[in-house]
Short mmCIF file of C-alpha atoms in Angstrom, two decimals:
data_model
loop_
_atom_site.label_atom_id
_atom_site.label_comp_id
_atom_site.label_asym_id
_atom_site.label_seq_id
_atom_site.Cartn_x
_atom_site.Cartn_y
_atom_site.Cartn_z
CA MET A 2 -0.05 0.02 0.02
CA GLY A 3 0.98 3.60 0.22
CA ASP A 4 3.84 4.43 -2.22
CA ASN A 5 4.33 0.75 -3.10
CA LEU A 6 0.70 0.68 -4.55
CA THR A 7 0.96 1.68 -8.32
CA ALA A 8 -1.40 4.23 -9.68
CA ILE A 9 -3.47 3.20 -12.68
CA ASP A 10 -2.43 4.59 -16.02
CA LEU A 11 -5.50 6.10 -17.64
CA GLY A 12 -3.55 7.70 -20.58
CA THR A 13 -1.27 10.70 -21.08
CA GLY A 14 -2.43 13.62 -18.86
CA ARG A 15 -5.68 11.97 -17.86
CA THR A 16 -7.03 11.93 -14.48
CA ALA A 17 -10.40 10.39 -12.84
CA THR A 18 -13.18 12.28 -11.60
CA ALA A 19 -15.47 9.44 -10.86
CA ILE A 20 -15.25 5.72 -10.40
CA ALA A 21 -17.59 2.66 -10.23
CA THR A 22 -16.82 -1.09 -9.68
CA GLY A 23 -18.79 -4.02 -10.67
CA ASP A 24 -18.28 -7.71 -9.97
CA SER A 25 -15.17 -8.24 -11.97
CA HIS A 26 -14.74 -4.70 -13.76
CA THR A 27 -14.14 -1.02 -12.94
CA CYS A 28 -15.19 2.13 -14.86
CA ALA A 29 -13.96 5.66 -14.50
CA ILE A 30 -15.01 9.02 -15.79
CA LEU A 31 -11.99 11.03 -16.76
CA ASP A 32 -11.21 14.71 -16.64
CA ASN A 33 -12.16 15.11 -20.16
CA ALA A 34 -15.65 13.53 -19.46
CA SER A 35 -15.08 10.38 -21.43
CA ILE A 36 -15.30 6.79 -19.82
CA LYS A 37 -12.65 4.02 -19.61
CA CYS A 38 -13.62 0.64 -18.37
CA TRP A 39 -11.12 -2.36 -17.61
CA GLY A 40 -11.45 -5.81 -16.09
CA ARG A 41 -13.67 -8.73 -17.39
CA SER A 42 -15.90 -8.32 -20.17
CA ASN A 43 -17.92 -11.60 -20.24
CA GLU A 44 -21.30 -9.82 -20.85
CA GLY A 45 -20.41 -6.85 -22.82
CA GLN A 46 -19.56 -4.51 -19.77
CA MET A 47 -16.50 -3.10 -21.56
CA GLY A 48 -18.60 -2.01 -24.38
CA LYS A 49 -16.12 -3.43 -26.93
CA GLY A 50 -17.92 -6.21 -28.60
CA GLY A 51 -16.64 -7.05 -32.05
CA LYS A 52 -13.31 -5.63 -31.41
CA ASN A 53 -11.95 -8.29 -29.07
CA GLY A 54 -14.60 -10.80 -29.03
CA SER A 55 -17.24 -11.17 -26.24
CA ASN A 56 -15.44 -12.70 -23.49
CA PHE A 57 -12.03 -11.15 -22.48
CA GLN A 58 -10.19 -9.03 -19.87
CA ILE A 59 -8.38 -5.62 -20.15
CA GLY A 60 -5.87 -4.59 -17.44
CA ASP A 61 -4.18 -8.10 -16.91
CA ASP A 62 -1.55 -7.77 -19.70
CA ASN A 63 0.91 -5.09 -20.70
CA ASN A 64 -0.03 -2.31 -23.09
CA GLU A 65 -3.84 -2.70 -22.32
CA MET A 66 -4.20 0.24 -20.05
CA GLY A 67 -3.33 4.07 -20.68
CA ASN A 68 -3.27 5.46 -24.23
CA SER A 69 -4.06 1.75 -25.51
CA LEU A 70 -7.32 1.67 -23.65
CA ASP A 71 -10.07 3.12 -25.90
CA ALA A 72 -12.94 5.28 -24.24
CA ILE A 73 -16.52 3.99 -24.26
CA GLU A 74 -18.48 5.10 -27.25
CA LEU A 75 -21.40 7.12 -25.89
CA GLY A 76 -22.62 8.67 -29.10
CA ASN A 77 -21.41 11.48 -31.33
CA GLY A 78 -20.57 14.50 -29.03
CA ARG A 79 -21.77 12.80 -25.86
CA THR A 80 -19.91 12.89 -22.58
CA ALA A 81 -20.40 11.44 -19.08
CA THR A 82 -21.37 13.16 -15.96
CA ALA A 83 -21.97 10.16 -13.71
CA ILE A 84 -21.43 6.36 -13.71
CA ALA A 85 -22.73 3.41 -11.96
CA ALA A 86 -21.58 -0.18 -12.25
CA GLY A 87 -23.77 -3.32 -11.40
CA LYS A 88 -22.51 -6.88 -11.36
CA TYR A 89 -22.09 -7.14 -14.99
CA HIS A 90 -23.40 -3.81 -16.42
CA ASN A 91 -22.80 -0.11 -16.40
CA CYS A 92 -25.05 2.90 -16.57
CA ALA A 93 -24.02 6.53 -17.20
CA ILE A 94 -25.66 9.96 -17.14
CA LEU A 95 -24.70 11.82 -20.23
CA ASP A 96 -24.16 15.49 -20.71
CA ASN A 97 -27.72 15.99 -21.85
CA SER A 98 -29.06 14.28 -18.64
CA SER A 99 -29.96 11.06 -20.47
CA ILE A 100 -28.91 7.63 -19.49
CA LYS A 101 -27.24 5.01 -21.40
CA CYS A 102 -26.50 1.43 -20.09
CA TRP A 103 -24.62 -1.41 -21.46
CA GLY A 104 -23.40 -5.02 -20.56
CA ALA A 105 -25.59 -7.96 -19.23
CA ASN A 106 -29.27 -7.52 -19.56
CA ALA A 107 -30.97 -10.82 -18.66
CA THR A 108 -33.46 -9.12 -16.22
CA GLY A 109 -33.83 -5.77 -17.97
CA GLN A 110 -31.16 -3.99 -15.90
CA LEU A 111 -30.24 -1.93 -18.92
CA GLY A 112 -33.67 -0.36 -18.99
CA LEU A 113 -34.29 -0.93 -22.67
CA GLY A 114 -37.38 -2.94 -22.75
CA ASP A 115 -35.71 -6.12 -23.60
CA SER A 116 -33.18 -8.52 -22.32
CA ASP A 117 -30.44 -8.35 -24.93
CA ASN A 118 -26.98 -7.66 -23.70
CA ARG A 119 -25.48 -4.54 -25.32
CA GLY A 120 -21.68 -3.83 -25.85
CA ASP A 121 -20.97 -7.65 -26.54
CA ALA A 122 -21.36 -7.54 -30.41
CA SER A 123 -20.48 -4.83 -33.07
CA ASN A 124 -22.56 -1.68 -33.70
CA GLN A 125 -24.18 -1.84 -30.47
CA MET A 126 -22.46 1.27 -28.73
CA GLY A 127 -22.22 4.96 -29.57
CA ASP A 128 -25.30 6.41 -31.39
CA ASN A 129 -26.61 2.68 -31.77
CA LEU A 130 -26.96 2.31 -28.04
CA PRO A 131 -30.44 3.71 -27.17
CA SER A 132 -30.95 5.90 -24.07
CA VAL A 133 -33.21 4.63 -21.35
CA ASP A 134 -36.86 6.02 -21.64
CA LEU A 135 -37.19 7.80 -18.20
CA GLY A 136 -40.70 9.32 -19.36
CA THR A 137 -41.88 12.26 -21.05
CA GLY A 138 -39.67 15.32 -20.53
CA ARG A 139 -37.83 13.49 -17.66
CA THR A 140 -34.07 13.56 -17.17
CA ALA A 141 -31.65 12.19 -14.81
CA ARG A 142 -29.81 13.69 -11.82
CA GLY A 143 -28.31 10.65 -10.08
CA ILE A 144 -27.94 7.01 -10.88
CA THR A 145 -26.96 3.77 -9.00
CA ALA A 146 -26.74 0.10 -9.73
CA GLY A 147 -26.99 -3.15 -7.80
CA ASP A 148 -26.29 -6.71 -8.77
CA ASN A 149 -28.87 -6.75 -11.64
CA GLN A 150 -30.91 -3.48 -11.16
CA THR A 151 -30.52 0.10 -11.67
CA CYS A 152 -32.16 3.13 -10.22
CA ALA A 153 -32.20 6.85 -11.15
CA VAL A 154 -33.13 10.10 -9.56
CA LEU A 155 -35.01 12.22 -11.82
CA ASP A 156 -35.09 15.94 -12.38
CA ASP A 157 -38.61 16.14 -10.65
CA ALA A 158 -36.87 14.26 -7.55
CA SER A 159 -38.71 11.16 -8.33
CA LEU A 160 -37.08 7.81 -8.43
CA LYS A 161 -37.32 5.21 -11.05
CA CYS A 162 -35.86 1.62 -10.98
CA TRP A 163 -35.62 -1.24 -13.45
CA GLY A 164 -34.17 -4.59 -13.65
CA SER A 165 -34.29 -7.71 -11.31
CA ASN A 166 -37.08 -7.55 -8.90
CA THR A 167 -36.91 -11.01 -7.31
CA ALA A 168 -37.20 -9.73 -3.88
CA GLY A 169 -38.87 -6.47 -4.56
CA GLU A 170 -35.76 -4.52 -4.81
CA LEU A 171 -37.57 -2.29 -7.44
CA GLY A 172 -40.07 -1.01 -4.84
CA LEU A 173 -42.98 -1.62 -7.11
CA GLY A 174 -45.02 -3.75 -4.82
CA ASP A 175 -44.38 -7.02 -6.83
CA THR A 176 -41.54 -9.19 -7.95
CA ASN A 177 -41.83 -8.68 -11.69
CA ASN A 178 -38.51 -7.84 -13.52
#
């Protein structure tokens, strides 16, 4: 620990402003509002499907971090203001107060109305990754993720949650995902 613990290389001149950790992966928002993720990508949580295959690890070999680690594609001109990591998924609030989520989606934790993973195949990220529908005129102010669920605080101070609900963790009075 202390001076013996090596700092993570995020790229030349880059520093972190926020960090989130999932089961076997980590994501950070950098000082330029981009996101970089590293660790295991068995469900698309690295958002790099089609580049390296769908089951790989980043950060366990030389030359995988720093300038070699690409930022997550959020969409043309989009940057991140907040990040949350679940077990095998990630969600970010973007600069336009929308939310985009990627990774595992077996219980709907990405909030896209289906159970298809995102980020584990080509052409699923960036502008091809849909934003979460928060309701007419609603935007996000805060976000958090659990194992297989996600919750957001909206601009009207209401709370919306989606994903796994086997124990009522969505607070909706039922156990439906």
